[in-house]
């Protein structure tokens, strides 16, 4: 594959991913996820009755897109963290896909972020998962 063809391929790939993301957000903005089963179900919740760390994420994003920050945080308190990480990763992927030369990153990073940051995010997510399913923190439930 020539350099020009590879560059075009990366450009098309970036725009296809961007269009898919915009289409997904457009669908979420137009179609309310609050009715039960409107977007499927959480397998963990269906099997165990427990809220996974991402339960309430669609409903929270929908509320956030419609300007209701309090409801968004009520559905999933970590929503700003998850959405922030997703936006940063998407932005980094956009920039990386546009770079003509691919270089390996020997710094010990994953997706351009230090491994320690990923472990911290995993730890926060695990702690949130446990806390939101304890009876002492009913306000962390995705259905609260």
mmCIF file with all atom_site columns, C-alpha atoms in Angstrom:
data_model
loop_
_atom_site.group_PDB
_atom_site.id
_atom_site.type_symbol
_atom_site.label_atom_id
_atom_site.label_alt_id
_atom_site.label_comp_id
_atom_site.label_asym_id
_atom_site.label_entity_id
_atom_site.label_seq_id
_atom_site.pdbx_PDB_ins_code
_atom_site.Cartn_x
_atom_site.Cartn_y
_atom_site.Cartn_z
_atom_site.occupancy
_atom_site.B_iso_or_equiv
_atom_site.pdbx_formal_charge
_atom_site.auth_seq_id
_atom_site.auth_comp_id
_atom_site.auth_asym_id
_atom_site.auth_atom_id
_atom_site.pdbx_PDB_model_num
ATOM 1   C CA . UNK A 1 1   ? 0.000   0.000   0.000  1.00 0.00 ? 1   UNK A CA 1
ATOM 2   C CA . UNK A 1 2   ? 1.484   3.338   -0.977 1.00 0.00 ? 2   UNK A CA 1
ATOM 3   C CA . UNK A 1 3   ? 1.881   6.178   1.492  1.00 0.00 ? 3   UNK A CA 1
ATOM 4   C CA . UNK A 1 4   ? -0.829  8.236   -0.218 1.00 0.00 ? 4   UNK A CA 1
ATOM 5   C CA . UNK A 1 5   ? -3.263  5.304   -0.141 1.00 0.00 ? 5   UNK A CA 1
ATOM 6   C CA . UNK A 1 6   ? -2.487  4.618   3.517  1.00 0.00 ? 6   UNK A CA 1
ATOM 7   C CA . UNK A 1 7   ? -3.043  8.284   4.379  1.00 0.00 ? 7   UNK A CA 1
ATOM 8   C CA . UNK A 1 8   ? -6.383  8.297   2.560  1.00 0.00 ? 8   UNK A CA 1
ATOM 9   C CA . UNK A 1 9   ? -7.380  5.077   4.320  1.00 0.00 ? 9   UNK A CA 1
ATOM 10  C CA . UNK A 1 10  ? -6.631  6.626   7.743  1.00 0.00 ? 10  UNK A CA 1
ATOM 11  C CA . UNK A 1 11  ? -8.559  9.774   6.822  1.00 0.00 ? 11  UNK A CA 1
ATOM 12  C CA . UNK A 1 12  ? -11.606 7.810   5.689  1.00 0.00 ? 12  UNK A CA 1
ATOM 13  C CA . UNK A 1 13  ? -11.370 5.619   8.772  1.00 0.00 ? 13  UNK A CA 1
ATOM 14  C CA . UNK A 1 14  ? -11.338 8.683   11.074 1.00 0.00 ? 14  UNK A CA 1
ATOM 15  C CA . UNK A 1 15  ? -14.403 10.166  9.396  1.00 0.00 ? 15  UNK A CA 1
ATOM 16  C CA . UNK A 1 16  ? -16.308 6.873   9.474  1.00 0.00 ? 16  UNK A CA 1
ATOM 17  C CA . UNK A 1 17  ? -15.677 6.559   13.223 1.00 0.00 ? 17  UNK A CA 1
ATOM 18  C CA . UNK A 1 18  ? -16.648 10.202  13.771 1.00 0.00 ? 18  UNK A CA 1
ATOM 19  C CA . UNK A 1 19  ? -19.855 9.772   11.763 1.00 0.00 ? 19  UNK A CA 1
ATOM 20  C CA . UNK A 1 20  ? -20.689 6.621   13.728 1.00 0.00 ? 20  UNK A CA 1
ATOM 21  C CA . UNK A 1 21  ? -20.180 8.456   17.011 1.00 0.00 ? 21  UNK A CA 1
ATOM 22  C CA . UNK A 1 22  ? -22.334 11.385  15.928 1.00 0.00 ? 22  UNK A CA 1
ATOM 23  C CA . UNK A 1 23  ? -25.045 9.004   14.660 1.00 0.00 ? 23  UNK A CA 1
ATOM 24  C CA . UNK A 1 24  ? -25.000 7.097   17.955 1.00 0.00 ? 24  UNK A CA 1
ATOM 25  C CA . UNK A 1 25  ? -25.314 10.297  19.973 1.00 0.00 ? 25  UNK A CA 1
ATOM 26  C CA . UNK A 1 26  ? -28.063 11.494  17.635 1.00 0.00 ? 26  UNK A CA 1
ATOM 27  C CA . UNK A 1 27  ? -30.024 8.292   18.183 1.00 0.00 ? 27  UNK A CA 1
ATOM 28  C CA . UNK A 1 28  ? -29.566 8.580   21.943 1.00 0.00 ? 28  UNK A CA 1
ATOM 29  C CA . UNK A 1 29  ? -30.660 12.213  21.886 1.00 0.00 ? 29  UNK A CA 1
ATOM 30  C CA . UNK A 1 30  ? -33.810 11.381  19.889 1.00 0.00 ? 30  UNK A CA 1
ATOM 31  C CA . UNK A 1 31  ? -34.837 8.100   21.555 1.00 0.00 ? 31  UNK A CA 1
ATOM 32  C CA . UNK A 1 32  ? -35.430 8.070   25.306 1.00 0.00 ? 32  UNK A CA 1
ATOM 33  C CA . UNK A 1 33  ? -33.682 5.140   27.042 1.00 0.00 ? 33  UNK A CA 1
ATOM 34  C CA . UNK A 1 34  ? -35.813 5.457   30.200 1.00 0.00 ? 34  UNK A CA 1
ATOM 35  C CA . UNK A 1 35  ? -38.600 3.007   29.226 1.00 0.00 ? 35  UNK A CA 1
ATOM 36  C CA . UNK A 1 36  ? -37.582 -0.485  30.339 1.00 0.00 ? 36  UNK A CA 1
ATOM 37  C CA . UNK A 1 37  ? -35.960 -2.506  27.565 1.00 0.00 ? 37  UNK A CA 1
ATOM 38  C CA . UNK A 1 38  ? -35.787 0.365   25.087 1.00 0.00 ? 38  UNK A CA 1
ATOM 39  C CA . UNK A 1 39  ? -32.093 -0.279  24.422 1.00 0.00 ? 39  UNK A CA 1
ATOM 40  C CA . UNK A 1 40  ? -31.839 -3.837  25.676 1.00 0.00 ? 40  UNK A CA 1
ATOM 41  C CA . UNK A 1 41  ? -30.685 -4.772  29.148 1.00 0.00 ? 41  UNK A CA 1
ATOM 42  C CA . UNK A 1 42  ? -27.597 -5.058  31.307 1.00 0.00 ? 42  UNK A CA 1
ATOM 43  C CA . UNK A 1 43  ? -26.590 -8.746  31.418 1.00 0.00 ? 43  UNK A CA 1
ATOM 44  C CA . UNK A 1 44  ? -25.065 -8.420  34.901 1.00 0.00 ? 44  UNK A CA 1
ATOM 45  C CA . UNK A 1 45  ? -28.212 -6.810  36.303 1.00 0.00 ? 45  UNK A CA 1
ATOM 46  C CA . UNK A 1 46  ? -30.425 -9.395  34.575 1.00 0.00 ? 46  UNK A CA 1
ATOM 47  C CA . UNK A 1 47  ? -28.412 -12.323 35.985 1.00 0.00 ? 47  UNK A CA 1
ATOM 48  C CA . UNK A 1 48  ? -27.519 -11.043 39.454 1.00 0.00 ? 48  UNK A CA 1
ATOM 49  C CA . UNK A 1 49  ? -29.700 -8.019  40.205 1.00 0.00 ? 49  UNK A CA 1
ATOM 50  C CA . UNK A 1 50  ? -26.554 -5.945  40.766 1.00 0.00 ? 50  UNK A CA 1
ATOM 51  C CA . UNK A 1 51  ? -25.888 -2.595  39.111 1.00 0.00 ? 51  UNK A CA 1
ATOM 52  C CA . UNK A 1 52  ? -22.717 -2.721  37.018 1.00 0.00 ? 52  UNK A CA 1
ATOM 53  C CA . UNK A 1 53  ? -20.482 0.388   37.085 1.00 0.00 ? 53  UNK A CA 1
ATOM 54  C CA . UNK A 1 54  ? -21.999 1.519   33.777 1.00 0.00 ? 54  UNK A CA 1
ATOM 55  C CA . UNK A 1 55  ? -25.679 0.920   34.644 1.00 0.00 ? 55  UNK A CA 1
ATOM 56  C CA . UNK A 1 56  ? -27.555 4.177   34.183 1.00 0.00 ? 56  UNK A CA 1
ATOM 57  C CA . UNK A 1 57  ? -24.967 5.429   31.702 1.00 0.00 ? 57  UNK A CA 1
ATOM 58  C CA . UNK A 1 58  ? -27.328 5.667   28.717 1.00 0.00 ? 58  UNK A CA 1
ATOM 59  C CA . UNK A 1 59  ? -30.089 7.274   30.764 1.00 0.00 ? 59  UNK A CA 1
ATOM 60  C CA . UNK A 1 60  ? -27.571 9.625   32.350 1.00 0.00 ? 60  UNK A CA 1
ATOM 61  C CA . UNK A 1 61  ? -26.079 10.597  28.997 1.00 0.00 ? 61  UNK A CA 1
ATOM 62  C CA . UNK A 1 62  ? -29.591 11.192  27.638 1.00 0.00 ? 62  UNK A CA 1
ATOM 63  C CA . UNK A 1 63  ? -30.388 13.446  30.610 1.00 0.00 ? 63  UNK A CA 1
ATOM 64  C CA . UNK A 1 64  ? -27.074 15.263  30.207 1.00 0.00 ? 64  UNK A CA 1
ATOM 65  C CA . UNK A 1 65  ? -27.707 15.838  26.496 1.00 0.00 ? 65  UNK A CA 1
ATOM 66  C CA . UNK A 1 66  ? -31.065 17.367  27.431 1.00 0.00 ? 66  UNK A CA 1
ATOM 67  C CA . UNK A 1 67  ? -29.498 19.679  30.021 1.00 0.00 ? 67  UNK A CA 1
ATOM 68  C CA . UNK A 1 68  ? -30.520 17.801  33.180 1.00 0.00 ? 68  UNK A CA 1
ATOM 69  C CA . UNK A 1 69  ? -27.224 17.428  35.026 1.00 0.00 ? 69  UNK A CA 1
ATOM 70  C CA . UNK A 1 70  ? -28.794 16.434  38.368 1.00 0.00 ? 70  UNK A CA 1
ATOM 71  C CA . UNK A 1 71  ? -30.698 13.526  36.801 1.00 0.00 ? 71  UNK A CA 1
ATOM 72  C CA . UNK A 1 72  ? -27.606 12.455  34.862 1.00 0.00 ? 72  UNK A CA 1
ATOM 73  C CA . UNK A 1 73  ? -25.572 12.265  38.071 1.00 0.00 ? 73  UNK A CA 1
ATOM 74  C CA . UNK A 1 74  ? -28.460 10.505  39.807 1.00 0.00 ? 74  UNK A CA 1
ATOM 75  C CA . UNK A 1 75  ? -28.367 7.716   37.221 1.00 0.00 ? 75  UNK A CA 1
ATOM 76  C CA . UNK A 1 76  ? -24.598 7.257   37.388 1.00 0.00 ? 76  UNK A CA 1
ATOM 77  C CA . UNK A 1 77  ? -22.341 9.347   39.613 1.00 0.00 ? 77  UNK A CA 1
ATOM 78  C CA . UNK A 1 78  ? -19.221 8.403   37.633 1.00 0.00 ? 78  UNK A CA 1
ATOM 79  C CA . UNK A 1 79  ? -20.765 9.510   34.334 1.00 0.00 ? 79  UNK A CA 1
ATOM 80  C CA . UNK A 1 80  ? -18.594 12.667  34.052 1.00 0.00 ? 80  UNK A CA 1
ATOM 81  C CA . UNK A 1 81  ? -15.463 10.562  34.605 1.00 0.00 ? 81  UNK A CA 1
ATOM 82  C CA . UNK A 1 82  ? -16.483 7.900   32.063 1.00 0.00 ? 82  UNK A CA 1
ATOM 83  C CA . UNK A 1 83  ? -17.557 10.466  29.456 1.00 0.00 ? 83  UNK A CA 1
ATOM 84  C CA . UNK A 1 84  ? -14.406 12.525  30.024 1.00 0.00 ? 84  UNK A CA 1
ATOM 85  C CA . UNK A 1 85  ? -12.184 9.492   29.492 1.00 0.00 ? 85  UNK A CA 1
ATOM 86  C CA . UNK A 1 86  ? -14.172 8.538   26.368 1.00 0.00 ? 86  UNK A CA 1
ATOM 87  C CA . UNK A 1 87  ? -13.839 12.048  24.894 1.00 0.00 ? 87  UNK A CA 1
ATOM 88  C CA . UNK A 1 88  ? -10.103 12.211  25.611 1.00 0.00 ? 88  UNK A CA 1
ATOM 89  C CA . UNK A 1 89  ? -9.513  8.743   24.125 1.00 0.00 ? 89  UNK A CA 1
ATOM 90  C CA . UNK A 1 90  ? -11.575 9.573   21.051 1.00 0.00 ? 90  UNK A CA 1
ATOM 91  C CA . UNK A 1 91  ? -9.634  12.800  20.576 1.00 0.00 ? 91  UNK A CA 1
ATOM 92  C CA . UNK A 1 92  ? -6.299  11.044  20.964 1.00 0.00 ? 92  UNK A CA 1
ATOM 93  C CA . UNK A 1 93  ? -7.369  8.315   18.532 1.00 0.00 ? 93  UNK A CA 1
ATOM 94  C CA . UNK A 1 94  ? -8.439  11.002  16.041 1.00 0.00 ? 94  UNK A CA 1
ATOM 95  C CA . UNK A 1 95  ? -5.041  12.671  16.239 1.00 0.00 ? 95  UNK A CA 1
ATOM 96  C CA . UNK A 1 96  ? -3.118  9.386   16.129 1.00 0.00 ? 96  UNK A CA 1
ATOM 97  C CA . UNK A 1 97  ? -5.061  8.149   13.105 1.00 0.00 ? 97  UNK A CA 1
ATOM 98  C CA . UNK A 1 98  ? -4.109  11.339  11.287 1.00 0.00 ? 98  UNK A CA 1
ATOM 99  C CA . UNK A 1 99  ? -0.397  10.960  11.896 1.00 0.00 ? 99  UNK A CA 1
ATOM 100 C CA . UNK A 1 100 ? 1.358   9.696   8.804  1.00 0.00 ? 100 UNK A CA 1
ATOM 101 C CA . UNK A 1 101 ? 4.137   7.893   10.606 1.00 0.00 ? 101 UNK A CA 1
ATOM 102 C CA . UNK A 1 102 ? 3.362   5.312   13.241 1.00 0.00 ? 102 UNK A CA 1
ATOM 103 C CA . UNK A 1 103 ? 5.899   5.091   16.007 1.00 0.00 ? 103 UNK A CA 1
ATOM 104 C CA . UNK A 1 104 ? 5.902   2.646   18.872 1.00 0.00 ? 104 UNK A CA 1
ATOM 105 C CA . UNK A 1 105 ? 5.530   4.116   22.343 1.00 0.00 ? 105 UNK A CA 1
ATOM 106 C CA . UNK A 1 106 ? 8.135   2.566   24.632 1.00 0.00 ? 106 UNK A CA 1
ATOM 107 C CA . UNK A 1 107 ? 6.988   4.687   27.612 1.00 0.00 ? 107 UNK A CA 1
ATOM 108 C CA . UNK A 1 108 ? 4.656   2.027   28.992 1.00 0.00 ? 108 UNK A CA 1
ATOM 109 C CA . UNK A 1 109 ? 1.404   3.672   28.033 1.00 0.00 ? 109 UNK A CA 1
ATOM 110 C CA . UNK A 1 110 ? -1.903  2.298   26.798 1.00 0.00 ? 110 UNK A CA 1
ATOM 111 C CA . UNK A 1 111 ? -3.848  4.446   24.318 1.00 0.00 ? 111 UNK A CA 1
ATOM 112 C CA . UNK A 1 112 ? -1.462  7.278   25.118 1.00 0.00 ? 112 UNK A CA 1
ATOM 113 C CA . UNK A 1 113 ? -2.189  7.301   28.857 1.00 0.00 ? 113 UNK A CA 1
ATOM 114 C CA . UNK A 1 114 ? 0.145   5.956   31.552 1.00 0.00 ? 114 UNK A CA 1
ATOM 115 C CA . UNK A 1 115 ? -0.642  2.450   32.757 1.00 0.00 ? 115 UNK A CA 1
ATOM 116 C CA . UNK A 1 116 ? -0.928  3.763   36.327 1.00 0.00 ? 116 UNK A CA 1
ATOM 117 C CA . UNK A 1 117 ? -3.799  5.990   35.219 1.00 0.00 ? 117 UNK A CA 1
ATOM 118 C CA . UNK A 1 118 ? -5.632  2.980   33.801 1.00 0.00 ? 118 UNK A CA 1
ATOM 119 C CA . UNK A 1 119 ? -5.135  1.089   37.062 1.00 0.00 ? 119 UNK A CA 1
ATOM 120 C CA . UNK A 1 120 ? -6.477  4.087   39.006 1.00 0.00 ? 120 UNK A CA 1
ATOM 121 C CA . UNK A 1 121 ? -9.532  4.250   36.742 1.00 0.00 ? 121 UNK A CA 1
ATOM 122 C CA . UNK A 1 122 ? -10.094 0.508   37.217 1.00 0.00 ? 122 UNK A CA 1
ATOM 123 C CA . UNK A 1 123 ? -9.776  0.880   41.004 1.00 0.00 ? 123 UNK A CA 1
ATOM 124 C CA . UNK A 1 124 ? -12.257 3.778   41.128 1.00 0.00 ? 124 UNK A CA 1
ATOM 125 C CA . UNK A 1 125 ? -14.676 1.819   38.931 1.00 0.00 ? 125 UNK A CA 1
ATOM 126 C CA . UNK A 1 126 ? -14.366 -1.310  41.130 1.00 0.00 ? 126 UNK A CA 1
ATOM 127 C CA . UNK A 1 127 ? -14.906 0.689   44.331 1.00 0.00 ? 127 UNK A CA 1
ATOM 128 C CA . UNK A 1 128 ? -17.931 2.404   42.776 1.00 0.00 ? 128 UNK A CA 1
ATOM 129 C CA . UNK A 1 129 ? -19.316 -1.006  41.699 1.00 0.00 ? 129 UNK A CA 1
ATOM 130 C CA . UNK A 1 130 ? -19.078 -2.358  45.238 1.00 0.00 ? 130 UNK A CA 1
ATOM 131 C CA . UNK A 1 131 ? -20.424 0.786   46.931 1.00 0.00 ? 131 UNK A CA 1
ATOM 132 C CA . UNK A 1 132 ? -23.423 1.206   44.619 1.00 0.00 ? 132 UNK A CA 1
ATOM 133 C CA . UNK A 1 133 ? -24.569 -2.331  45.423 1.00 0.00 ? 133 UNK A CA 1
ATOM 134 C CA . UNK A 1 134 ? -24.300 -2.039  49.212 1.00 0.00 ? 134 UNK A CA 1
ATOM 135 C CA . UNK A 1 135 ? -27.539 -1.286  51.072 1.00 0.00 ? 135 UNK A CA 1
ATOM 136 C CA . UNK A 1 136 ? -25.904 1.657   52.894 1.00 0.00 ? 136 UNK A CA 1
ATOM 137 C CA . UNK A 1 137 ? -25.573 3.690   49.674 1.00 0.00 ? 137 UNK A CA 1
ATOM 138 C CA . UNK A 1 138 ? -29.013 3.542   47.989 1.00 0.00 ? 138 UNK A CA 1
ATOM 139 C CA . UNK A 1 139 ? -28.408 6.903   46.320 1.00 0.00 ? 139 UNK A CA 1
ATOM 140 C CA . UNK A 1 140 ? -25.671 5.327   44.173 1.00 0.00 ? 140 UNK A CA 1
ATOM 141 C CA . UNK A 1 141 ? -28.119 2.890   42.571 1.00 0.00 ? 141 UNK A CA 1
ATOM 142 C CA . UNK A 1 142 ? -28.821 3.462   38.894 1.00 0.00 ? 142 UNK A CA 1
ATOM 143 C CA . UNK A 1 143 ? -32.562 3.382   39.562 1.00 0.00 ? 143 UNK A CA 1
ATOM 144 C CA . UNK A 1 144 ? -32.589 5.883   42.425 1.00 0.00 ? 144 UNK A CA 1
#
